[in-house]
Protein backbone atom coordinates (compact mmCIF):
# COMPACT_ATOMS: atom_id res chain seq x y z
CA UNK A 1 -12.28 24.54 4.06
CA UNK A 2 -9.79 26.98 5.53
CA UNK A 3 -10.87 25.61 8.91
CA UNK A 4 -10.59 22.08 7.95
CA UNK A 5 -6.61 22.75 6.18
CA UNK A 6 -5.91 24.82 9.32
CA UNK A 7 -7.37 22.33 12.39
CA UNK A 8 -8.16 19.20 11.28
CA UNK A 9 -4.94 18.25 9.10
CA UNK A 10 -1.61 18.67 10.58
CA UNK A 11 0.67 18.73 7.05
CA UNK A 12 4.49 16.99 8.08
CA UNK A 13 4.44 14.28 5.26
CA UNK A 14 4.28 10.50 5.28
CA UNK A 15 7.00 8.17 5.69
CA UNK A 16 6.14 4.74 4.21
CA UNK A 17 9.23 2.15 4.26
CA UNK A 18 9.28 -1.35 4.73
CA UNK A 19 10.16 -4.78 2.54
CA UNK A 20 10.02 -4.56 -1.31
CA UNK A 21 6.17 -5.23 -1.78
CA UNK A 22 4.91 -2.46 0.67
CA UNK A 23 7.48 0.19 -1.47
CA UNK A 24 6.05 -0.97 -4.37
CA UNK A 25 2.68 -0.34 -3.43
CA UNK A 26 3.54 2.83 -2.21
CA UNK A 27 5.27 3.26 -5.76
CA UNK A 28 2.09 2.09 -7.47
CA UNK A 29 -0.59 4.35 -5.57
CA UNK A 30 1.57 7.91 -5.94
CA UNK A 31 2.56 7.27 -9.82
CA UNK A 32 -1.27 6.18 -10.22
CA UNK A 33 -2.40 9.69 -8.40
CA UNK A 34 -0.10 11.53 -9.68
CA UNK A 35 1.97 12.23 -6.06
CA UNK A 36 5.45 13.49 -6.20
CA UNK A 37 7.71 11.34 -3.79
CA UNK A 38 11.38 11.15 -2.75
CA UNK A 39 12.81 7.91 -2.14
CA UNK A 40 15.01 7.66 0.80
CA UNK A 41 17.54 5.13 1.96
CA UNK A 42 18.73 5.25 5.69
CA UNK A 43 21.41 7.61 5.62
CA UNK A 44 18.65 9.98 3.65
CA UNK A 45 16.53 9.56 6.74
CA UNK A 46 19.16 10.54 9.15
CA UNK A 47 19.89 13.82 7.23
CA UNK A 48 16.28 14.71 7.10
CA UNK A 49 15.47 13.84 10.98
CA UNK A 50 18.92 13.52 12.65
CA UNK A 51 17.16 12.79 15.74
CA UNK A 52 15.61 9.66 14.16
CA UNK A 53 17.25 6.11 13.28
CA UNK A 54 15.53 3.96 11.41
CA UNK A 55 16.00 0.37 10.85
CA UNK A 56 18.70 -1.24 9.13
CA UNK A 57 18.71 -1.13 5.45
CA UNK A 58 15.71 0.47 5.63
CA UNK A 59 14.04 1.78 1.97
CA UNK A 60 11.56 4.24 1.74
CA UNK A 61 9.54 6.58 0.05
CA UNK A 62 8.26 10.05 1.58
CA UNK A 63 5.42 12.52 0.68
CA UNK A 64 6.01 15.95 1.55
CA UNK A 65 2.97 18.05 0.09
CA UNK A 66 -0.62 17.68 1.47
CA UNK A 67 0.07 14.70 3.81
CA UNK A 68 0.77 13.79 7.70
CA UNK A 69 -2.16 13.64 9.99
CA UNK A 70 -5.77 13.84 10.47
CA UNK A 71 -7.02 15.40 13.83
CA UNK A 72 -10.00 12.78 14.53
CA UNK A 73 -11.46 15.12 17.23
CA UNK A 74 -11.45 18.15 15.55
CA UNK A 75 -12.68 16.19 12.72
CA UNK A 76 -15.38 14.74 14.52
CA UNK A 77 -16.02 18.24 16.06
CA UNK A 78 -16.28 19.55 12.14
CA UNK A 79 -18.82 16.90 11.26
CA UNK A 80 -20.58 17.43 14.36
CA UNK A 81 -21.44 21.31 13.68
CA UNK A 82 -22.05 20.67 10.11
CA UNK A 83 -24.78 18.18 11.43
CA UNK A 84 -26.32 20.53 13.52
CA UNK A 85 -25.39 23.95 11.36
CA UNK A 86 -28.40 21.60 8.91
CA UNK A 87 -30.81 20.77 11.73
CA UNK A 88 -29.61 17.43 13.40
CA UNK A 89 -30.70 17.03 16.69
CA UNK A 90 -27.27 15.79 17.92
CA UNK A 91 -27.60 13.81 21.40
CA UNK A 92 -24.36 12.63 23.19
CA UNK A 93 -25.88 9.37 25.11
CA UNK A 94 -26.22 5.71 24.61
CA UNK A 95 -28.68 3.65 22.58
CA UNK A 96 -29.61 0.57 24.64
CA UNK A 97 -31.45 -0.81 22.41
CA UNK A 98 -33.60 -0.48 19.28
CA UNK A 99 -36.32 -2.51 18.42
CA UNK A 100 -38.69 -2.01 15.02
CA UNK A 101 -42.51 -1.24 14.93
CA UNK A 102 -44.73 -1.88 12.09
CA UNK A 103 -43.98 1.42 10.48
CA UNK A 104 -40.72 2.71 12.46
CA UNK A 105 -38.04 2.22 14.55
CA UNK A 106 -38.34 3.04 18.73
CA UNK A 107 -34.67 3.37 19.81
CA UNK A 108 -34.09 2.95 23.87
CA UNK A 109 -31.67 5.79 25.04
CA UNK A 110 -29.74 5.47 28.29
CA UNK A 111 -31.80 7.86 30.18
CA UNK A 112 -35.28 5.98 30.00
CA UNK A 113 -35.97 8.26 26.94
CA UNK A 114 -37.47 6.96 24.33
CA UNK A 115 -36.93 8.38 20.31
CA UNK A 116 -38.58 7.31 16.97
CA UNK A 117 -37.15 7.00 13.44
CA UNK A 118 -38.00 6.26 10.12
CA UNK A 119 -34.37 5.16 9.15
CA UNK A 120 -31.50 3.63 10.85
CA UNK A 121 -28.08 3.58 10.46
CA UNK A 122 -26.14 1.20 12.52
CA UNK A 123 -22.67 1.87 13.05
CA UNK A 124 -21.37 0.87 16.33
CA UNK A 125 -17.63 -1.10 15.18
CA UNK A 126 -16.66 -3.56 17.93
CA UNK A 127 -19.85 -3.41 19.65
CA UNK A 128 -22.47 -4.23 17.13
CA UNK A 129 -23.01 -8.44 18.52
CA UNK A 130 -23.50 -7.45 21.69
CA UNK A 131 -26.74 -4.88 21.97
CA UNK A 132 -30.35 -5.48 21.46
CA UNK A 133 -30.42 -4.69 17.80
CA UNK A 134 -32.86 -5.99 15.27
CA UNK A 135 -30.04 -7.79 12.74
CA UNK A 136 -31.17 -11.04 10.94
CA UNK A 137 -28.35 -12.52 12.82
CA UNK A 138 -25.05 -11.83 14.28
CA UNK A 139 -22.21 -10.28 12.11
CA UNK A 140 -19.70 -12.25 11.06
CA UNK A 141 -17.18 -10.03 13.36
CA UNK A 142 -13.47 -11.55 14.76
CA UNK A 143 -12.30 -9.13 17.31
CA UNK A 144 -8.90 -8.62 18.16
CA UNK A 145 -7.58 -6.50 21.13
CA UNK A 146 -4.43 -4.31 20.05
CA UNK A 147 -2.69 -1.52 21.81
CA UNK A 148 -0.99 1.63 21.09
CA UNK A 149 1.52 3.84 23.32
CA UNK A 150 2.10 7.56 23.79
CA UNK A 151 4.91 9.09 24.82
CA UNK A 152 5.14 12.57 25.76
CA UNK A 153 7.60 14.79 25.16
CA UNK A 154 8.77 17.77 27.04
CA UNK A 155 8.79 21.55 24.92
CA UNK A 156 12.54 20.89 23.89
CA UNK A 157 11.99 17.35 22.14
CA UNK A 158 8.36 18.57 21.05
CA UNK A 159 10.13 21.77 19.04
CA UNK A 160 13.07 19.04 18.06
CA UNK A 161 10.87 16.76 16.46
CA UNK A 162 7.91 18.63 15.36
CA UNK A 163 9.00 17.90 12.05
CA UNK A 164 8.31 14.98 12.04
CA UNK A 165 6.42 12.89 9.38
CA UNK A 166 3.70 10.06 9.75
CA UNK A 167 5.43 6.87 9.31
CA UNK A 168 4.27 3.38 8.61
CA UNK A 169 6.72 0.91 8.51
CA UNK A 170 6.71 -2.76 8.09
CA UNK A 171 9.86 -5.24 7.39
CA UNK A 172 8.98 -8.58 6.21
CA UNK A 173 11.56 -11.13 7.68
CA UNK A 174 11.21 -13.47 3.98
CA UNK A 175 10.09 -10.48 1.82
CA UNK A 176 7.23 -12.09 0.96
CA UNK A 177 3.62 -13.13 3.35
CA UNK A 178 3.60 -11.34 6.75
CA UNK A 179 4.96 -13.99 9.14
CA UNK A 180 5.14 -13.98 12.44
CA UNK A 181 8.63 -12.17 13.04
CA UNK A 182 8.07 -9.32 10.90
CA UNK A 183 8.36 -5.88 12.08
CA UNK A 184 5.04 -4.06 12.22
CA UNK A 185 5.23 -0.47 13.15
CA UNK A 186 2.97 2.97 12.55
CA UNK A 187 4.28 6.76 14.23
CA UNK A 188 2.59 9.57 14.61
CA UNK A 189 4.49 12.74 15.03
CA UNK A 190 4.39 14.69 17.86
CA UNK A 191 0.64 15.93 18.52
CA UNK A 192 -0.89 18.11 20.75
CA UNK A 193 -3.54 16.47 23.25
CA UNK A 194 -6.97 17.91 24.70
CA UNK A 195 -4.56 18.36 27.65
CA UNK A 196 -1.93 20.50 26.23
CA UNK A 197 0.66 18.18 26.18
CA UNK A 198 2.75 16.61 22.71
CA UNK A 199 2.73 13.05 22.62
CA UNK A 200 4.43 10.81 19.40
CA UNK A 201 2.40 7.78 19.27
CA UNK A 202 3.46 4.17 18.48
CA UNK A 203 0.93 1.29 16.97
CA UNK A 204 -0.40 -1.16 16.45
CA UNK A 205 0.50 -5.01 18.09
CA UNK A 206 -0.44 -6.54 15.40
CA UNK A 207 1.19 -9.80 14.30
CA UNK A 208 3.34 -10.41 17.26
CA UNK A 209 1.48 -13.63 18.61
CA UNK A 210 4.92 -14.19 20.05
CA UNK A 211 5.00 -11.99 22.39
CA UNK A 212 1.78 -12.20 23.62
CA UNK A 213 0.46 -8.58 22.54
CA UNK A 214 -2.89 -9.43 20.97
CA UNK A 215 -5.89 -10.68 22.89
CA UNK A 216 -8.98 -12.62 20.81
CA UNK A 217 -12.10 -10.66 22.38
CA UNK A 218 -15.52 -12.54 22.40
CA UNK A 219 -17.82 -10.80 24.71
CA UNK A 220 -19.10 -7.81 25.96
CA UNK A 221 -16.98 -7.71 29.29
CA UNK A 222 -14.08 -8.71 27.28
CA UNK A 223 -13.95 -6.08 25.33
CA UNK A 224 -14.92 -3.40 27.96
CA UNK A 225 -11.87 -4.99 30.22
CA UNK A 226 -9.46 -4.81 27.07
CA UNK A 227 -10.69 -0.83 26.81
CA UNK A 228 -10.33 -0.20 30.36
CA UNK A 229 -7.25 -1.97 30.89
CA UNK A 230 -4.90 0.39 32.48
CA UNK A 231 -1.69 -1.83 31.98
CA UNK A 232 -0.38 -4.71 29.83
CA UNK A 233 3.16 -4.83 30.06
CA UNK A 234 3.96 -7.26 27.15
CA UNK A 235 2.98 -4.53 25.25
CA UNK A 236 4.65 -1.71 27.05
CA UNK A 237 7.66 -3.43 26.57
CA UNK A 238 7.03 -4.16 23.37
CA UNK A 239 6.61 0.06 22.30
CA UNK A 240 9.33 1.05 24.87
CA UNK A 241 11.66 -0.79 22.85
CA UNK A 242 11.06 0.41 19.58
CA UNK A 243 10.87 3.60 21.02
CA UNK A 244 14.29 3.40 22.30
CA UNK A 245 15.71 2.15 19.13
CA UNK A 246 14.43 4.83 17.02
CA UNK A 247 14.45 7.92 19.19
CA UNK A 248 17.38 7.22 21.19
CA UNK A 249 18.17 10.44 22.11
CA UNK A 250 14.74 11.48 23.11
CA UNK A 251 13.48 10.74 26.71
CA UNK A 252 10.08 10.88 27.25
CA UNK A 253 8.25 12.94 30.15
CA UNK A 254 5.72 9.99 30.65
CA UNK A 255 4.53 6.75 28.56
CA UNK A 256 0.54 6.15 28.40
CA UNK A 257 -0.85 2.60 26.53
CA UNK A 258 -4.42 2.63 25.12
CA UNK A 259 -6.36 0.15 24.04
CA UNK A 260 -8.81 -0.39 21.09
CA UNK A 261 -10.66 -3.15 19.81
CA UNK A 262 -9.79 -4.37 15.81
CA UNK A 263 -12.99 -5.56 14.10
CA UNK A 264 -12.39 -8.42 11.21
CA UNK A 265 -14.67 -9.43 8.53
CA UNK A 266 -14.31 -12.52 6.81
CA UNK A 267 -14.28 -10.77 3.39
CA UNK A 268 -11.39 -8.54 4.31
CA UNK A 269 -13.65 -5.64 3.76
CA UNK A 270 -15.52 -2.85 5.28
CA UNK A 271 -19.24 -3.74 5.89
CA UNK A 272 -21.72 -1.77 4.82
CA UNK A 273 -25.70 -2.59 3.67
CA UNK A 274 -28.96 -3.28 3.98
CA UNK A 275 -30.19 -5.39 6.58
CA UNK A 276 -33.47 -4.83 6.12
CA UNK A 277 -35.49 -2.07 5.12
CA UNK A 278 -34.97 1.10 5.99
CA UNK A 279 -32.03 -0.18 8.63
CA UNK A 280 -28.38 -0.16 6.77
CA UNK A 281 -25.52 -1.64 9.09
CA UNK A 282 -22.17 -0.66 9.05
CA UNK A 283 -19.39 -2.58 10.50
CA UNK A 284 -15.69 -4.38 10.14
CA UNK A 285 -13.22 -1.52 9.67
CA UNK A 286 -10.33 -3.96 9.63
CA UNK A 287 -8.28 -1.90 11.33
CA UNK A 288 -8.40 1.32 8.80
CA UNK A 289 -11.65 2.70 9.78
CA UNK A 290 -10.42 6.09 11.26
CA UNK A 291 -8.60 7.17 7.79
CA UNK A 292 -12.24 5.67 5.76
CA UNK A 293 -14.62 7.35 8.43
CA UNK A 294 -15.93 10.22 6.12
CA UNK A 295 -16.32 8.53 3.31
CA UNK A 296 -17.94 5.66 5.02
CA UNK A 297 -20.14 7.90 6.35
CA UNK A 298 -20.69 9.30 2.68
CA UNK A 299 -22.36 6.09 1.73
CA UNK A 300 -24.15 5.42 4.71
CA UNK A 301 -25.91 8.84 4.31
CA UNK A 302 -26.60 8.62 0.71
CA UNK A 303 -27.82 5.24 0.94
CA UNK A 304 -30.19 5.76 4.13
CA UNK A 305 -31.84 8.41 2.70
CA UNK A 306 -32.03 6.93 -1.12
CA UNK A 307 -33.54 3.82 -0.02
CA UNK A 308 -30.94 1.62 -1.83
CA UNK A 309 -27.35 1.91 -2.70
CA UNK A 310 -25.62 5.06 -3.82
CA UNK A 311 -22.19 4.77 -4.31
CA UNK A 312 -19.78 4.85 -7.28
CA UNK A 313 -18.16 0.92 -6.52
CA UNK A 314 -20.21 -2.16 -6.54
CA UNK A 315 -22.48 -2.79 -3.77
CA UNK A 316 -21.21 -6.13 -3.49
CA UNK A 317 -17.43 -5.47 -2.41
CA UNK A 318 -19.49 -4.81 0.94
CA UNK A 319 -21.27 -7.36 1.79
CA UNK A 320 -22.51 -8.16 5.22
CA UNK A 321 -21.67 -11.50 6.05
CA UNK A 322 -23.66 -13.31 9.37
CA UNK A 323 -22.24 -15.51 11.44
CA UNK A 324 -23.73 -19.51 10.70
């Protein structure tokens, strides 16, 4: 636990700000959970990061205790030695394929190896269509390409804005549906990288059709080019300028885009279930599957091993749903 507080969480606070209904939900979910929370106005902001400017008439409500950012690799890392700390034999390769046997499962690894199981869990996000699984049928999957953007900062800006809070921030141009217009905006505060250097991170391009920032991904080679893509300057422009507007004092060292691949289901909800026996799929993080990842796994573990469903909400709210 000590570990986990000191490596895997970095504690700065969250930022959330935005039109009326995302305060209000923010509202809702800390007065629900019984989270203390400040609520800021733009000139607040500026006295508590003088560095930063936020939008115009911006309104918004910030977390300081027990909040900011989860380290996915060292959290991965965690789960990872826990596994093996209880006997997993933990193999870092590809599954080609997996096919079932009248009383197993004979999964195909990359290196001509061949490994049988009882159980399976498949949970392989963007990528589940396109490998020799045995699913009824394809899921029900839309997937969107989206990009993010780091920025690295040099030791003075790092110890300048270390501070800094995770922020999600979204302004609705009618203060009412997202419409294409509205401003659509997560930060990450300055973290350090496997390679030593601090980068604050800008997300997602999501509902900017506009500007050309989002890419409808249908096959295997799409999405492997969208990962791979070392450039797409619609959306480097895109980050540079928000950048610029709400750091403008800070100058980065060097600006790197990634690349991931959203997964959509058609309920709107993480997949999770039975396929068929003894095989439970997960699937369809919807964007939010990094932040759910533990406790998806949670279920998937419980479940597998039970035989049926183990969880505390209804089985139905995650529902696999196959494409016709």
């Amino acid at each position: 636990k000590q570990w986990y507080q000191r490596r895997v969480r970095g504690i700065v606070g969250v930022l959330v700000g935005g039109f009326a209904a995302e305060v209000k939900m923010a509202d809702e979910f800390c007065e629900k959970n019984g989270v203390d929370y400040e609520v800021l106005d733009e000139e607040n902001v500026r006295e508590k990061w003088s560095y930063f400017v936020p939008p115009q008439n911006f309104t918004g409500r910030f977390v300081g205790k027990l909040s900011g950012h989860l380290s996915i690799r060292n959290l991965v890392r965690a789960t990872q030695a826990v596994a093996k700390n209880n006997g997993v034999d933990h193999r870092e390769i590809v599954a080609i394929s997996v096919y079932k046997t009248a009383d197993s499962f004979e999964i195909r690894l990359a290196d001509d190896t061949t490994v049988y199981s009882k159980k399976i869990v498949l949970a392989c996000g963007s990528f589940t269509n396109f490998f020799d699984f045995p699913l009824k049928n394809r899921l029900h999957l839309d997937l969107i390409g989206h990009s993010v953007m780091k920025f690295e900062l040099s030791e003075q800006d790092y110890q300048l804005t270390k501070d800094f809070p995770s922020m999600n921030y979204r302004y609705n141009v009618s203060n009412g549906d997202v419409v294409p217009g509205d401003v659509y905006l997560y930060i990450l505060p300055p973290i350090q990288y496997p390679n030593g250097k601090h980068y604050i991170k800008l997300g997602h391009t999501v509902n900017y059709p506009s500007e050309g920032l989002e890419r409808s991904l249908t096959t295997l080679e799409e999405v492997k080019e969208w990962y791979c893509m070392e450039n797409h300057p619609p959306s480097r422009d895109h980050f540079t300028k928000y950048f610029k507007q709400m750091f403008p004092s800070i100058t980065p060292v060097s600006a790197d885009l990634d690349h991931c691949a959203m997964a959509l289901t058609k309920s709107g909800k993480q997949y999770i279930g039975f396929d068929s026996e003894n095989f439970l799929v997960a699937a369809g993080g919807n964007g939010a599957s990094a932040k759910m990842g533990l406790e998806i796994g949670y279920i998937c573990a419980n479940s597998i091993v039970k035989g049926e469903w183990d969880y505390d909400l209804e089985e139905g709210d995650f529902k696999i749903v196959y494409r016709e």
